[in-house]
Each structure stands twice: as C-alpha cells, then as structure tokens.
C-alpha cells in the first residue's frame, strides 16, 4: 500500500544485514531550567540525521547542570532523555547501555505511564538486532523486542507513544521481516488519534510523530489536513 517501502539499504539496515537476518531465521528455526527549555524545543520532522541532532543537543542540555540538578530532574525530563538515548542508540551501540540504565531507574520509581518506558526499552532491544554481528542474535533481539511492542500496543491500542515507537521500529526493518501489516495499522491509528487529542508525549516527540506520519504515511484529504493543523503546518 505504501510507497515508503524502499530498499533496505536506504533505510539504514543494509542489504547485507537483510541477507544475514534471513539466513539466521532459517538457522534459528532448526541545569534543569536549561534542560526544560531544550526539552520544549520543536524537534524536526525529518529523517534520522535530524533526530540525532536533536538528541545530541537535548543530552548536552540535560548534562549541563550539576549532579544535584540532575538528581532532581522531573520524570517528564527523564522520559524525554530516554527518547533521546533511544534515537542515538539507533546509530551508535554505545548509547544502549545508558538507555537501559535510565529505563531501569525509571522502572524502579512510580512513573505515571510505566508501559511507555517498557515500550522504549523494547525498541532499544530491536536496535540491538541492528548492532548484533551474529545472525541468530539479530533474530533473538528482533523477536524479543517486537513481541513486547506488539503486546503493549494490543493492551493500549490508542496510546500514541506506543504506536509511534512501534511504527519507527517496524518501518526501518528489512522487507524480509514483513512488518507491513503492523506499520500500516500504526500509520492509520496514529493519523486518527494524534489530532485534537490530549496526550502525554513530550512536546517535541509529539511533533515528530505527527510529522513522521505526514511525511511517510501518505495521508490525503481531511486526515492530512487534521495532522497539519495539529503540527501547526501550512
């Protein structure tokens, strides 16, 4: 349905990774105010390079305060930080550890939406598949992460954060994994629930979700107009 199913190479995994995953599947079957200002900035609605640039700037702002400032950061800021670490982990494996540590710390406290933290960590597990060298490990990470995302979405089908993180996780996967059904469903549901709805997404993540659906979801007519209105786009 969507022309956005480009080659695996153009989506960042590479044709070689696609072949390795296919082979593995066969094998497996045998300061706080400054941080708040940065967190409120509008995140671009483009591709990975723009997301990475925002994430790097956000982390720099978060880390500019003292230890005491960071320890008193709000849950909302820490959740935004987790999004930033997730975006960075897609390109660099070194960010997986910090993302996992932050998610563990958030899971140890009473956060308002614990399933959002679980969803982001499931997405980080999917990212592990990209960085894994041994094909069976790629399959293991993909199955584990995607199964958690599918379970969370099934339990909370109208939570935009869960829908968006599953969409981004599935959209960039090689075509051999065939996540087209879930991707199309997430595009459709996000297009219907994002406009004119209260949500608990960080502002820049909300804008990124709307922009991503606009750019890649091929929405037309009223659906596109409502998304543009939610984004404040002409």
CSV table of C-alpha atoms in Angstrom, one decimal:
chain,number,residue,atom,x,y,z
A,1,UNK,CA,0.0,0.0,0.0
A,2,UNK,CA,2.7,2.4,1.0
A,3,UNK,CA,5.4,3.5,-1.5
A,4,UNK,CA,7.6,4.1,1.6
A,5,UNK,CA,8.8,0.5,1.3
A,6,UNK,CA,12.1,1.5,-0.1
A,7,UNK,CA,15.2,-0.7,-0.3
A,8,UNK,CA,16.6,-2.0,2.9
A,9,UNK,CA,19.9,-0.2,2.3
A,10,UNK,CA,18.2,3.2,2.0
A,11,UNK,CA,16.5,2.6,5.4
A,12,UNK,CA,19.8,2.0,7.2
A,13,UNK,CA,19.9,-1.7,7.8
A,14,UNK,CA,21.7,-2.6,4.5
A,15,UNK,CA,21.2,-5.4,2.1
A,16,UNK,CA,23.9,-7.5,3.8
A,17,UNK,CA,22.0,-7.3,7.1
A,18,UNK,CA,18.8,-8.4,5.3
A,19,UNK,CA,20.6,-11.4,4.0
A,20,UNK,CA,22.1,-12.2,7.4
A,21,UNK,CA,18.8,-12.0,9.1
A,22,UNK,CA,17.1,-14.2,6.5
A,23,UNK,CA,19.9,-16.8,7.0
A,24,UNK,CA,19.6,-16.5,10.7
A,25,UNK,CA,15.8,-17.1,10.6
A,26,UNK,CA,16.4,-20.4,8.8
A,27,UNK,CA,19.2,-21.3,11.3
A,28,UNK,CA,17.0,-20.4,14.3
A,29,UNK,CA,14.2,-22.5,13.1
A,30,UNK,CA,16.5,-25.6,13.1
A,31,UNK,CA,20.7,22.6,34.6
A,32,UNK,CA,17.1,21.9,35.0
A,33,UNK,CA,15.7,25.1,33.5
A,34,UNK,CA,18.1,24.8,30.6
A,35,UNK,CA,17.0,21.2,30.1
A,36,UNK,CA,13.4,22.2,30.3
A,37,UNK,CA,13.9,24.8,27.6
A,38,UNK,CA,15.7,22.3,25.4
A,39,UNK,CA,13.0,19.7,26.0
A,40,UNK,CA,10.4,22.1,24.9
A,41,UNK,CA,12.0,22.9,21.6
A,42,UNK,CA,10.5,21.7,18.4
A,43,UNK,CA,12.1,18.5,17.0
A,44,UNK,CA,12.4,18.4,13.2
A,45,UNK,CA,10.1,16.0,11.4
A,46,UNK,CA,12.7,14.7,9.0
A,47,UNK,CA,14.9,11.6,9.0
A,48,UNK,CA,17.5,10.0,11.3
A,49,UNK,CA,20.1,12.8,10.9
A,50,UNK,CA,17.7,15.4,12.2
A,51,UNK,CA,16.5,13.2,15.1
A,52,UNK,CA,20.2,12.5,16.1
A,53,UNK,CA,21.0,16.2,16.0
A,54,UNK,CA,18.1,17.0,18.4
A,55,UNK,CA,19.0,14.1,20.7
A,56,UNK,CA,22.6,15.2,20.9
A,57,UNK,CA,21.5,18.8,21.7
A,58,UNK,CA,19.0,17.6,24.3
A,59,UNK,CA,21.5,15.4,26.1
A,60,UNK,CA,24.0,18.3,26.2
A,61,UNK,CA,21.4,20.4,27.9
A,62,UNK,CA,20.4,17.8,30.3
A,63,UNK,CA,24.0,17.1,31.3
A,64,UNK,CA,25.0,20.8,31.7
A,65,UNK,CA,23.6,21.0,35.3
A,66,UNK,CA,25.2,19.7,38.5
A,67,UNK,CA,24.7,16.2,39.9
A,68,UNK,CA,22.1,17.7,42.3
A,69,UNK,CA,20.2,19.3,39.5
A,70,UNK,CA,20.1,16.1,37.5
A,71,UNK,CA,19.0,14.1,40.6
A,72,UNK,CA,16.1,16.4,41.0
A,73,UNK,CA,15.0,16.3,37.3
A,74,UNK,CA,11.3,15.5,36.8
A,75,UNK,CA,10.0,12.2,35.4
A,76,UNK,CA,9.0,14.1,32.3
A,77,UNK,CA,12.5,15.3,31.6
A,78,UNK,CA,13.9,11.8,32.2
A,79,UNK,CA,11.4,10.3,29.8
A,80,UNK,CA,12.4,12.9,27.2
A,81,UNK,CA,16.0,11.9,27.9
A,82,UNK,CA,15.2,8.3,27.3
A,83,UNK,CA,13.7,9.2,23.9
A,84,UNK,CA,17.0,11.0,23.1
A,85,UNK,CA,19.1,8.0,24.1
A,86,UNK,CA,16.9,5.7,22.1
A,87,UNK,CA,17.3,7.9,19.0
A,88,UNK,CA,21.1,7.9,19.5
A,89,UNK,CA,21.3,4.2,20.0
A,90,UNK,CA,20.0,3.5,16.5
A,91,UNK,CA,23.3,4.7,15.1
A,92,UNK,CA,25.7,4.0,17.9
A,93,UNK,CA,25.7,1.0,20.1
A,94,UNK,CA,27.4,2.8,23.0
A,95,UNK,CA,24.1,4.5,23.8
A,96,UNK,CA,22.2,1.2,24.5
A,97,UNK,CA,23.8,0.9,28.0
A,98,UNK,CA,22.8,4.4,29.2
A,99,UNK,CA,19.3,3.9,27.8
A,100,UNK,CA,18.9,0.7,29.6
A,101,UNK,CA,20.3,2.1,32.9
A,102,UNK,CA,17.9,5.1,32.7
A,103,UNK,CA,14.9,2.8,31.9
A,104,UNK,CA,15.8,0.6,34.9
A,105,UNK,CA,15.9,3.7,37.2
A,106,UNK,CA,12.5,4.9,35.9
A,107,UNK,CA,11.1,1.4,36.3
A,108,UNK,CA,12.2,1.5,40.0
A,109,UNK,CA,10.0,4.6,40.7
A,110,UNK,CA,6.3,5.3,40.4
A,111,UNK,CA,6.1,6.8,36.9
A,112,UNK,CA,2.7,7.8,35.5
A,113,UNK,CA,3.0,5.7,32.4
A,114,UNK,CA,5.3,2.7,33.0
A,115,UNK,CA,4.3,1.0,29.8
A,116,UNK,CA,5.9,3.9,27.8
A,117,UNK,CA,9.2,3.1,29.5
A,118,UNK,CA,8.7,-0.6,28.7
A,119,UNK,CA,7.9,0.3,25.1
A,120,UNK,CA,11.0,2.4,24.6
A,121,UNK,CA,13.2,-0.4,26.1
A,122,UNK,CA,11.6,-2.9,23.8
A,123,UNK,CA,12.5,-0.6,20.9
A,124,UNK,CA,16.1,-0.5,22.2
A,125,UNK,CA,16.1,-4.3,22.1
A,126,UNK,CA,15.1,-4.1,18.5
A,127,UNK,CA,18.0,-1.7,17.9
A,128,UNK,CA,20.3,-4.4,19.4
A,129,UNK,CA,19.5,-6.5,16.4
A,130,UNK,CA,20.9,-3.9,14.1
A,131,UNK,CA,24.2,-3.8,16.0
A,132,UNK,CA,24.5,-7.5,16.6
A,133,UNK,CA,27.0,-9.3,14.4
A,134,UNK,CA,25.9,-12.9,14.9
A,135,UNK,CA,22.7,-13.6,12.8
A,136,UNK,CA,21.0,-15.7,15.4
A,137,UNK,CA,21.4,-12.9,17.9
A,138,UNK,CA,19.8,-10.5,15.4
A,139,UNK,CA,16.7,-12.8,15.3
A,140,UNK,CA,16.6,-13.2,19.1
A,141,UNK,CA,16.6,-9.4,19.7
A,142,UNK,CA,14.1,-8.7,17.0
A,143,UNK,CA,11.7,-11.4,18.2
A,144,UNK,CA,12.0,-10.2,21.8
A,145,UNK,CA,11.6,-6.5,21.2
A,146,UNK,CA,8.8,-6.8,18.6
A,147,UNK,CA,6.8,-9.2,20.7
A,148,UNK,CA,6.9,-6.8,23.7
A,149,UNK,CA,5.9,-3.9,21.4
A,150,UNK,CA,3.0,-5.9,19.9
A,151,UNK,CA,1.8,-6.9,23.4
A,152,UNK,CA,1.9,-3.3,24.7
A,153,UNK,CA,0.1,-2.0,21.6
A,154,UNK,CA,-2.6,-4.7,21.9
A,155,UNK,CA,-3.1,-3.8,25.6
A,156,UNK,CA,-3.2,0.0,24.9
A,157,UNK,CA,-4.2,0.4,21.2
A,158,UNK,CA,-4.8,4.2,21.4
A,159,UNK,CA,-1.6,5.2,23.2
A,160,UNK,CA,0.3,7.4,20.7
A,161,UNK,CA,3.7,6.9,22.3
A,162,UNK,CA,3.5,3.1,22.0
A,163,UNK,CA,2.1,3.3,18.5
A,164,UNK,CA,4.8,5.7,17.4
A,165,UNK,CA,7.7,3.7,18.8
A,166,UNK,CA,6.4,0.5,17.3
A,167,UNK,CA,6.0,2.3,13.9
A,168,UNK,CA,9.5,3.6,13.9
A,169,UNK,CA,10.8,0.2,15.0
A,170,UNK,CA,9.0,-1.6,12.2
A,171,UNK,CA,9.2,0.9,9.4
A,172,UNK,CA,13.0,0.7,9.1
A,173,UNK,CA,13.3,-3.1,9.2
A,174,UNK,CA,14.3,-5.0,6.1
A,175,UNK,CA,11.4,-6.1,3.9
A,176,UNK,CA,12.1,-9.8,4.6
A,177,UNK,CA,10.7,-9.4,8.1
A,178,UNK,CA,7.3,-8.3,6.7
A,179,UNK,CA,6.0,-5.9,9.3
A,180,UNK,CA,3.9,-4.2,6.7
A,181,UNK,CA,0.6,-5.0,8.4
A,182,UNK,CA,1.7,-3.5,11.7
A,183,UNK,CA,3.3,-0.5,10.0
A,184,UNK,CA,0.1,0.3,8.0
A,185,UNK,CA,-2.0,-0.2,11.1
A,186,UNK,CA,0.2,2.2,13.2
A,187,UNK,CA,0.1,4.9,10.5
A,188,UNK,CA,-3.7,4.6,10.3
A,189,UNK,CA,-4.3,4.7,14.0
A,190,UNK,CA,-1.8,7.5,14.7
A,191,UNK,CA,-3.5,9.6,11.9
A,192,UNK,CA,-6.8,9.3,13.8
A,193,UNK,CA,-5.7,9.8,17.4
A,194,UNK,CA,-2.9,12.4,17.2
A,195,UNK,CA,-5.0,15.4,16.0
A,196,UNK,CA,-7.0,17.2,18.7
A,197,UNK,CA,-6.3,14.7,21.4
A,198,UNK,CA,-4.8,15.1,24.9
A,199,UNK,CA,-1.6,13.0,25.2
A,200,UNK,CA,1.4,12.6,27.5
A,201,UNK,CA,4.1,12.6,24.8
A,202,UNK,CA,6.9,15.2,25.3
A,203,UNK,CA,6.0,18.1,23.0
A,204,UNK,CA,8.8,17.6,20.5
A,205,UNK,CA,8.2,13.8,20.3
A,206,UNK,CA,4.5,14.6,19.6
A,207,UNK,CA,5.5,16.9,16.8
A,208,UNK,CA,7.9,14.3,15.5
A,209,UNK,CA,5.2,11.6,15.5
A,210,UNK,CA,2.8,13.9,13.6
A,211,UNK,CA,5.5,14.9,11.1
A,212,UNK,CA,6.6,11.3,10.6
A,213,UNK,CA,3.0,10.2,9.7
A,214,UNK,CA,2.7,13.2,7.4
A,215,UNK,CA,5.9,12.5,5.6
A,216,UNK,CA,5.7,8.8,5.2
A,217,UNK,CA,2.1,7.8,5.8
A,218,UNK,CA,0.8,9.1,2.5
A,219,UNK,CA,-2.2,10.6,4.2
A,220,UNK,CA,-4.6,12.6,2.0
A,221,UNK,CA,-7.7,14.8,2.3
A,222,UNK,CA,-9.2,15.5,5.7
A,223,UNK,CA,-6.8,13.2,7.5
A,224,UNK,CA,-3.8,15.1,6.2
A,225,UNK,CA,-5.4,18.5,7.0
A,226,UNK,CA,-6.0,17.5,10.6
A,227,UNK,CA,-2.4,16.3,11.0
A,228,UNK,CA,-1.1,19.5,9.5
A,229,UNK,CA,-3.3,21.5,11.9
A,230,UNK,CA,-2.0,19.5,14.9
A,231,UNK,CA,1.5,20.2,13.8
A,232,UNK,CA,0.8,23.9,13.0
A,233,UNK,CA,2.0,23.3,9.4
A,234,UNK,CA,0.6,25.2,6.5
